Amino acid sequence: GYAYWIIVKNSNPSIDAANGVTVSTAGDFTMTIPSGWSQIGNPFNFNVSWESIKAATGASNLESQIHKYTGSTGYDTTNTLVPWEGYFIRNITSGNITLRIPPDEYTGISKAVGNLKKMSPDGWTIQIRARIGKIADNNNFFGTSPDASDEFDMLDFSEPPPIGDYVSLYFPHKDWSEQARNYTGDFRQPIEEGTAWNFNIETNVNDDLIELEFYNIESIPYDLNAVLFDIERFKEINIRDDNEYEFRNRHTKDVMPFKLAIGSNEYIE
């Protein structure tokens, strides 16, 4: 999908788009989507759910989540296409697909995907938020589910491309063959002894304080420890005891590596 961005000096400008053409609701609206990221809008004047679009298109062709750019706070992961708004979607196949948007009005609540229990109802989910001043990357998730694998699966979803001044937190997976890229959602099989998630932080804002916050830590089974390792600064933080960590970035665009280890005492040691 092609999208066009308009940069304006004043907030809430009035833009005359001239006369439009009404899209027929007699059948699905279709468009060709290339492999990788595309930006799309809702062709209808009512809400359409992403689930209905995946069902019409073929769920195995598309990532499970869509992303709405919100400005300095990065992206919201959402479940609904609303008229007059734009979204980033990802075709996970190696070729073009036909995206089908059915003319089925969605009357539920349009919202960001914020219910962590629903993301992994039979497992657990942790949300990580990264912030530099007013710039944020809020929608980063990892956890376990019996429906997940330790390789790519449909519970995993990619980190959207950065725009403007940004901070980006992602789980790198160059080892995932055709699906090798950076992820903002990374789910694994349930843990027995322990496992670790590697994540990186990148930003183009130099010499400023970066804050990390971890949410829903109580969902991790009580017999497992949760430890954050700051690789560059040789620090380790028990995020059960303190769900916030901050540090100062000294180098613009450098990749800052971290590791989250979840497991038994023996595994962590």
mmCIF file of C-alpha atoms in Angstrom:
data_model
loop_
_atom_site.group_PDB
_atom_site.id
_atom_site.type_symbol
_atom_site.label_atom_id
_atom_site.label_comp_id
_atom_site.label_asym_id
_atom_site.label_seq_id
_atom_site.Cartn_x
_atom_site.Cartn_y
_atom_site.Cartn_z
ATOM 1 C CA GLY A 1 0.000 0.000 0.000
ATOM 2 C CA TYR A 2 1.141 3.550 -0.770
ATOM 3 C CA ALA A 3 0.727 6.401 1.688
ATOM 4 C CA TYR A 4 1.468 10.115 1.583
ATOM 5 C CA TRP A 5 2.448 12.263 4.547
ATOM 6 C CA ILE A 6 1.689 15.984 4.824
ATOM 7 C CA ILE A 7 3.813 18.167 7.107
ATOM 8 C CA VAL A 8 1.956 21.270 8.331
ATOM 9 C CA LYS A 9 3.011 24.251 10.433
ATOM 10 C CA ASN A 10 -0.199 24.614 12.431
ATOM 11 C CA SER A 11 -2.096 21.963 14.357
ATOM 12 C CA ASN A 12 -5.517 20.799 13.109
ATOM 13 C CA PRO A 13 -5.391 22.498 9.695
ATOM 14 C CA SER A 14 -8.363 22.458 7.332
ATOM 15 C CA ILE A 15 -7.471 20.557 4.145
ATOM 16 C CA ASP A 16 -9.729 20.615 1.082
ATOM 17 C CA ALA A 17 -9.460 17.176 -0.541
ATOM 18 C CA ALA A 18 -12.033 18.055 -3.225
ATOM 19 C CA ASN A 19 -14.716 15.513 -4.170
ATOM 20 C CA GLY A 20 -14.157 11.839 -3.440
ATOM 21 C CA VAL A 21 -15.658 8.679 -4.859
ATOM 22 C CA THR A 22 -17.867 6.492 -2.698
ATOM 23 C CA VAL A 23 -16.591 2.927 -2.399
ATOM 24 C CA SER A 24 -19.176 0.237 -3.105
ATOM 25 C CA THR A 25 -20.214 -1.924 -0.153
ATOM 26 C CA ALA A 26 -21.476 -4.693 -2.440
ATOM 27 C CA GLY A 27 -18.268 -6.676 -1.952
ATOM 28 C CA ASP A 28 -14.771 -6.675 -0.482
ATOM 29 C CA PHE A 29 -12.479 -3.759 -1.262
ATOM 30 C CA THR A 30 -9.242 -5.250 -2.602
ATOM 31 C CA MET A 31 -5.701 -3.998 -3.093
ATOM 32 C CA THR A 32 -2.347 -5.581 -3.893
ATOM 33 C CA ILE A 33 0.092 -5.589 -0.976
ATOM 34 C CA PRO A 34 3.809 -6.345 -1.560
ATOM 35 C CA SER A 35 5.977 -8.357 0.798
ATOM 36 C CA GLY A 36 6.979 -6.466 3.963
ATOM 37 C CA TRP A 37 5.514 -3.259 5.380
ATOM 38 C CA SER A 38 2.661 -1.308 3.784
ATOM 39 C CA GLN A 39 0.493 1.579 4.916
ATOM 40 C CA ILE A 40 -3.246 1.358 4.394
ATOM 41 C CA GLY A 41 -6.427 3.199 5.298
ATOM 42 C CA ASN A 42 -10.061 2.237 5.709
ATOM 43 C CA PRO A 43 -11.932 2.659 2.380
ATOM 44 C CA PHE A 44 -15.315 2.736 4.118
ATOM 45 C CA ASN A 45 -16.963 5.362 6.339
ATOM 46 C CA PHE A 46 -17.431 2.878 9.211
ATOM 47 C CA ASN A 47 -15.062 0.871 11.406
ATOM 48 C CA VAL A 48 -13.759 -2.485 10.170
ATOM 49 C CA SER A 49 -12.086 -5.039 12.443
ATOM 50 C CA TRP A 50 -8.614 -6.345 11.643
ATOM 51 C CA GLU A 51 -9.812 -9.872 12.440
ATOM 52 C CA SER A 52 -12.386 -9.720 9.633
ATOM 53 C CA ILE A 53 -9.695 -8.502 7.206
ATOM 54 C CA LYS A 54 -7.363 -11.356 8.176
ATOM 55 C CA ALA A 55 -10.181 -13.871 7.759
ATOM 56 C CA ALA A 56 -11.037 -12.549 4.290
ATOM 57 C CA THR A 57 -7.404 -12.263 3.157
ATOM 58 C CA GLY A 58 -5.929 -15.363 4.774
ATOM 59 C CA ALA A 59 -4.541 -15.033 8.290
ATOM 60 C CA SER A 60 -1.320 -16.877 7.419
ATOM 61 C CA ASN A 61 -0.387 -14.077 4.994
ATOM 62 C CA LEU A 62 -0.469 -11.244 7.537
ATOM 63 C CA GLU A 63 1.048 -10.475 10.911
ATOM 64 C CA SER A 64 -1.400 -10.686 13.781
ATOM 65 C CA GLN A 65 -1.208 -6.989 14.745
ATOM 66 C CA ILE A 66 -1.565 -3.627 13.006
ATOM 67 C CA HIS A 67 0.110 -0.410 14.135
ATOM 68 C CA LYS A 68 -1.120 3.175 14.238
ATOM 69 C CA TYR A 69 1.505 5.939 14.430
ATOM 70 C CA THR A 70 0.697 8.374 17.240
ATOM 71 C CA GLY A 71 3.579 10.858 17.047
ATOM 72 C CA SER A 72 6.084 11.235 19.885
ATOM 73 C CA THR A 73 4.646 8.217 21.729
ATOM 74 C CA GLY A 74 5.450 5.943 18.791
ATOM 75 C CA TYR A 75 2.856 3.374 17.792
ATOM 76 C CA ASP A 76 -0.313 1.905 19.216
ATOM 77 C CA THR A 77 -1.082 -1.715 18.397
ATOM 78 C CA THR A 78 -4.779 -1.733 17.570
ATOM 79 C CA ASN A 79 -7.605 -4.039 16.468
ATOM 80 C CA THR A 80 -9.723 -1.775 14.256
ATOM 81 C CA LEU A 81 -9.426 0.285 11.070
ATOM 82 C CA VAL A 82 -11.145 3.626 11.707
ATOM 83 C CA PRO A 83 -12.093 5.965 8.820
ATOM 84 C CA TRP A 84 -9.597 8.761 8.048
ATOM 85 C CA GLU A 85 -6.706 7.109 9.882
ATOM 86 C CA GLY A 86 -3.658 5.243 8.595
ATOM 87 C CA TYR A 87 -2.090 1.942 9.672
ATOM 88 C CA PHE A 88 1.091 -0.051 9.165
ATOM 89 C CA ILE A 89 0.525 -3.711 8.256
ATOM 90 C CA ARG A 90 2.995 -6.447 7.304
ATOM 91 C CA ASN A 91 2.691 -9.065 4.559
ATOM 92 C CA ILE A 92 4.833 -11.933 5.877
ATOM 93 C CA THR A 93 4.956 -13.851 2.581
ATOM 94 C CA SER A 94 7.733 -13.461 0.006
ATOM 95 C CA GLY A 95 5.434 -12.111 -2.718
ATOM 96 C CA ASN A 96 2.379 -9.956 -3.389
ATOM 97 C CA ILE A 97 -0.971 -10.777 -1.805
ATOM 98 C CA THR A 98 -4.475 -9.462 -2.360
ATOM 99 C CA LEU A 99 -5.684 -7.696 0.765
ATOM 100 C CA ARG A 100 -9.440 -7.949 1.198
ATOM 101 C CA ILE A 101 -11.323 -5.451 3.367
ATOM 102 C CA PRO A 102 -14.908 -6.669 3.812
ATOM 103 C CA PRO A 103 -17.711 -4.086 4.124
ATOM 104 C CA ASP A 104 -18.657 -5.388 7.561
ATOM 105 C CA GLU A 105 -19.151 -2.666 10.140
ATOM 106 C CA TYR A 106 -17.423 -3.327 13.443
ATOM 107 C CA THR A 107 -19.479 -1.968 16.326
ATOM 108 C CA GLY A 108 -17.114 -2.967 19.118
ATOM 109 C CA ILE A 109 -14.715 -0.599 20.844
ATOM 110 C CA SER A 110 -11.725 0.514 18.778
ATOM 111 C CA LYS A 111 -8.766 0.307 21.114
ATOM 112 C CA ALA A 112 -5.082 -0.311 21.437
ATOM 113 C CA VAL A 113 -4.194 -3.880 22.292
ATOM 114 C CA GLY A 114 -3.658 -3.284 25.991
ATOM 115 C CA ASN A 115 -5.262 -6.308 27.631
ATOM 116 C CA LEU A 116 -2.180 -8.376 28.403
ATOM 117 C CA LYS A 117 -4.195 -11.418 29.492
ATOM 118 C CA LYS A 118 -5.843 -11.625 26.077
ATOM 119 C CA MET A 119 -2.470 -11.591 24.304
ATOM 120 C CA SER A 120 -1.583 -14.904 25.964
ATOM 121 C CA PRO A 121 -4.635 -16.184 27.893
ATOM 122 C CA ASP A 122 -3.013 -19.515 28.853
ATOM 123 C CA GLY A 123 0.441 -18.107 29.579
ATOM 124 C CA TRP A 124 1.882 -14.794 30.750
ATOM 125 C CA THR A 125 2.779 -11.484 29.107
ATOM 126 C CA ILE A 126 5.102 -8.645 30.116
ATOM 127 C CA GLN A 127 4.942 -5.198 28.538
ATOM 128 C CA ILE A 128 8.078 -3.028 28.285
ATOM 129 C CA ARG A 129 7.927 0.726 27.779
ATOM 130 C CA ALA A 130 10.974 2.757 26.766
ATOM 131 C CA ARG A 131 10.978 6.548 27.112
ATOM 132 C CA ILE A 132 13.275 9.511 26.503
ATOM 133 C CA GLY A 133 11.494 12.635 27.713
ATOM 134 C CA LYS A 134 8.283 12.850 25.673
ATOM 135 C CA ILE A 135 9.459 10.290 23.101
ATOM 136 C CA ALA A 136 8.359 6.728 23.771
ATOM 137 C CA ASP A 137 8.086 3.183 22.476
ATOM 138 C CA ASN A 138 5.298 1.728 24.589
ATOM 139 C CA ASN A 139 4.116 -1.419 22.835
ATOM 140 C CA ASN A 140 6.723 -4.127 23.392
ATOM 141 C CA PHE A 141 5.619 -7.530 24.639
ATOM 142 C CA PHE A 142 7.187 -10.862 25.536
ATOM 143 C CA GLY A 143 5.936 -13.940 27.315
ATOM 144 C CA THR A 144 4.874 -17.544 26.991
ATOM 145 C CA SER A 145 1.931 -19.416 25.518
ATOM 146 C CA PRO A 146 1.223 -23.080 24.780
ATOM 147 C CA ASP A 147 0.250 -21.885 21.297
ATOM 148 C CA ALA A 148 3.702 -20.336 20.702
ATOM 149 C CA SER A 149 6.936 -21.860 19.455
ATOM 150 C CA ASP A 150 10.532 -20.844 20.108
ATOM 151 C CA GLU A 151 10.782 -19.922 16.410
ATOM 152 C CA PHE A 152 8.540 -17.519 14.480
ATOM 153 C CA ASP A 153 4.811 -18.038 14.953
ATOM 154 C CA MET A 154 1.647 -15.997 14.556
ATOM 155 C CA LEU A 155 1.886 -14.633 18.113
ATOM 156 C CA ASP A 156 5.081 -12.754 17.176
ATOM 157 C CA PHE A 157 4.880 -9.339 15.492
ATOM 158 C CA SER A 158 7.445 -6.960 14.012
ATOM 159 C CA GLU A 159 8.834 -3.648 15.219
ATOM 160 C CA PRO A 160 7.387 -0.890 12.980
ATOM 161 C CA PRO A 161 9.839 1.470 11.237
ATOM 162 C CA PRO A 162 11.045 4.486 13.286
ATOM 163 C CA ILE A 163 9.888 7.973 12.269
ATOM 164 C CA GLY A 164 11.385 11.342 13.243
ATOM 165 C CA ASP A 165 12.962 11.548 16.704
ATOM 166 C CA TYR A 166 12.520 8.095 18.151
ATOM 167 C CA VAL A 167 13.455 5.479 20.692
ATOM 168 C CA SER A 168 13.051 1.896 19.509
ATOM 169 C CA LEU A 169 13.038 -1.240 21.668
ATOM 170 C CA TYR A 170 12.983 -4.550 19.815
ATOM 171 C CA PHE A 171 13.805 -8.255 20.048
ATOM 172 C CA PRO A 172 16.292 -9.089 17.248
ATOM 173 C CA HIS A 173 15.807 -12.384 15.417
ATOM 174 C CA LYS A 174 18.241 -12.669 12.533
ATOM 175 C CA ASP A 175 18.110 -16.420 13.137
ATOM 176 C CA TRP A 176 14.508 -16.830 11.973
ATOM 177 C CA SER A 177 15.228 -17.647 8.334
ATOM 178 C CA GLU A 178 12.624 -16.032 6.038
ATOM 179 C CA GLN A 179 11.126 -14.145 8.991
ATOM 180 C CA ALA A 180 14.476 -12.710 10.166
ATOM 181 C CA ARG A 181 13.952 -9.137 11.434
ATOM 182 C CA ASN A 182 13.304 -7.113 14.597
ATOM 183 C CA TYR A 183 10.204 -7.857 16.671
ATOM 184 C CA THR A 184 8.124 -5.867 19.130
ATOM 185 C CA GLY A 185 6.276 -9.012 20.282
ATOM 186 C CA ASP A 186 8.131 -12.259 21.058
ATOM 187 C CA PHE A 187 6.314 -15.237 22.593
ATOM 188 C CA ARG A 188 7.792 -18.647 23.471
ATOM 189 C CA GLN A 189 6.744 -22.062 24.746
ATOM 190 C CA PRO A 190 6.079 -22.286 28.514
ATOM 191 C CA ILE A 191 9.274 -22.286 30.591
ATOM 192 C CA GLU A 192 10.501 -25.274 32.557
ATOM 193 C CA GLU A 193 14.011 -24.446 33.780
ATOM 194 C CA GLY A 194 14.518 -21.027 32.184
ATOM 195 C CA THR A 195 15.001 -19.008 29.033
ATOM 196 C CA ALA A 196 16.243 -15.553 27.990
ATOM 197 C CA TRP A 197 15.006 -12.818 25.708
ATOM 198 C CA ASN A 198 17.595 -10.525 24.122
ATOM 199 C CA PHE A 199 16.443 -7.036 23.237
ATOM 200 C CA ASN A 200 18.090 -3.901 21.886
ATOM 201 C CA ILE A 201 17.399 -0.200 22.257
ATOM 202 C CA GLU A 202 18.178 2.325 19.529
ATOM 203 C CA THR A 203 17.559 6.073 19.398
ATOM 204 C CA ASN A 204 18.618 9.134 17.436
ATOM 205 C CA VAL A 205 18.349 11.320 20.557
ATOM 206 C CA ASN A 206 21.811 11.769 22.074
ATOM 207 C CA ASP A 207 22.977 12.166 25.670
ATOM 208 C CA ASP A 208 19.641 11.870 27.400
ATOM 209 C CA LEU A 209 18.103 9.691 30.087
ATOM 210 C CA ILE A 210 16.365 6.515 28.893
ATOM 211 C CA GLU A 211 13.723 5.024 31.171
ATOM 212 C CA LEU A 212 12.490 1.419 31.035
ATOM 213 C CA GLU A 213 9.320 0.236 32.748
ATOM 214 C CA PHE A 214 8.079 -3.363 33.023
ATOM 215 C CA TYR A 215 4.366 -4.090 33.475
ATOM 216 C CA ASN A 216 2.423 -7.188 34.555
ATOM 217 C CA ILE A 217 5.431 -8.860 36.181
ATOM 218 C CA GLU A 218 3.070 -10.527 38.652
ATOM 219 C CA SER A 219 1.834 -12.753 35.803
ATOM 220 C CA ILE A 220 5.169 -14.656 35.777
ATOM 221 C CA PRO A 221 4.896 -17.873 37.838
ATOM 222 C CA TYR A 222 6.016 -17.181 41.406
ATOM 223 C CA ASP A 223 8.750 -19.853 41.328
ATOM 224 C CA LEU A 224 10.609 -18.139 38.462
ATOM 225 C CA ASN A 225 13.023 -15.238 38.847
ATOM 226 C CA ALA A 226 13.035 -12.266 36.453
ATOM 227 C CA VAL A 227 16.368 -10.499 35.972
ATOM 228 C CA LEU A 228 17.361 -7.722 33.565
ATOM 229 C CA PHE A 229 21.006 -7.627 32.424
ATOM 230 C CA ASP A 230 22.406 -4.332 31.075
ATOM 231 C CA ILE A 231 25.220 -5.750 28.951
ATOM 232 C CA GLU A 232 27.158 -2.498 28.365
ATOM 233 C CA ARG A 233 27.013 -1.285 31.962
ATOM 234 C CA PHE A 234 27.548 -4.677 33.628
ATOM 235 C CA LYS A 235 24.435 -4.282 35.759
ATOM 236 C CA GLU A 236 21.716 -6.738 36.735
ATOM 237 C CA ILE A 237 18.323 -5.750 38.089
ATOM 238 C CA ASN A 238 15.690 -7.968 39.687
ATOM 239 C CA ILE A 239 12.582 -6.575 37.992
ATOM 240 C CA ARG A 240 10.308 -8.245 40.539
ATOM 241 C CA ASP A 241 11.822 -5.914 43.140
ATOM 242 C CA ASP A 242 12.058 -2.841 40.908
ATOM 243 C CA ASN A 243 10.109 -2.624 37.653
ATOM 244 C CA GLU A 244 11.889 0.578 36.521
ATOM 245 C CA TYR A 245 15.429 1.062 35.241
ATOM 246 C CA GLU A 246 17.076 4.177 33.812
ATOM 247 C CA PHE A 247 20.413 4.963 32.201
ATOM 248 C CA ARG A 248 21.964 7.699 30.085
ATOM 249 C CA ASN A 249 22.526 7.277 26.371
ATOM 250 C CA ARG A 250 25.905 8.639 25.278
ATOM 251 C CA HIS A 251 25.997 7.687 21.603
ATOM 252 C CA THR A 252 23.339 8.425 18.994
ATOM 253 C CA LYS A 253 22.041 5.358 17.081
ATOM 254 C CA ASP A 254 24.327 2.880 18.812
ATOM 255 C CA VAL A 255 22.641 -0.447 19.518
ATOM 256 C CA MET A 256 22.341 -0.910 23.288
ATOM 257 C CA PRO A 257 21.976 -4.632 24.151
ATOM 258 C CA PHE A 258 20.040 -6.096 27.083
ATOM 259 C CA LYS A 259 18.993 -9.547 28.226
ATOM 260 C CA LEU A 260 15.963 -10.640 30.236
ATOM 261 C CA ALA A 261 16.400 -13.981 31.965
ATOM 262 C CA ILE A 262 13.332 -15.747 33.351
ATOM 263 C CA GLY A 263 13.957 -18.966 35.252
ATOM 264 C CA SER A 264 14.848 -20.852 38.385
ATOM 265 C CA ASN A 265 17.634 -19.851 40.771
ATOM 266 C CA GLU A 266 19.911 -22.435 39.155
ATOM 267 C CA TYR A 267 19.201 -21.107 35.656
ATOM 268 C CA ILE A 268 19.813 -17.448 36.572
ATOM 269 C CA GLU A 269 23.082 -18.253 38.356
#
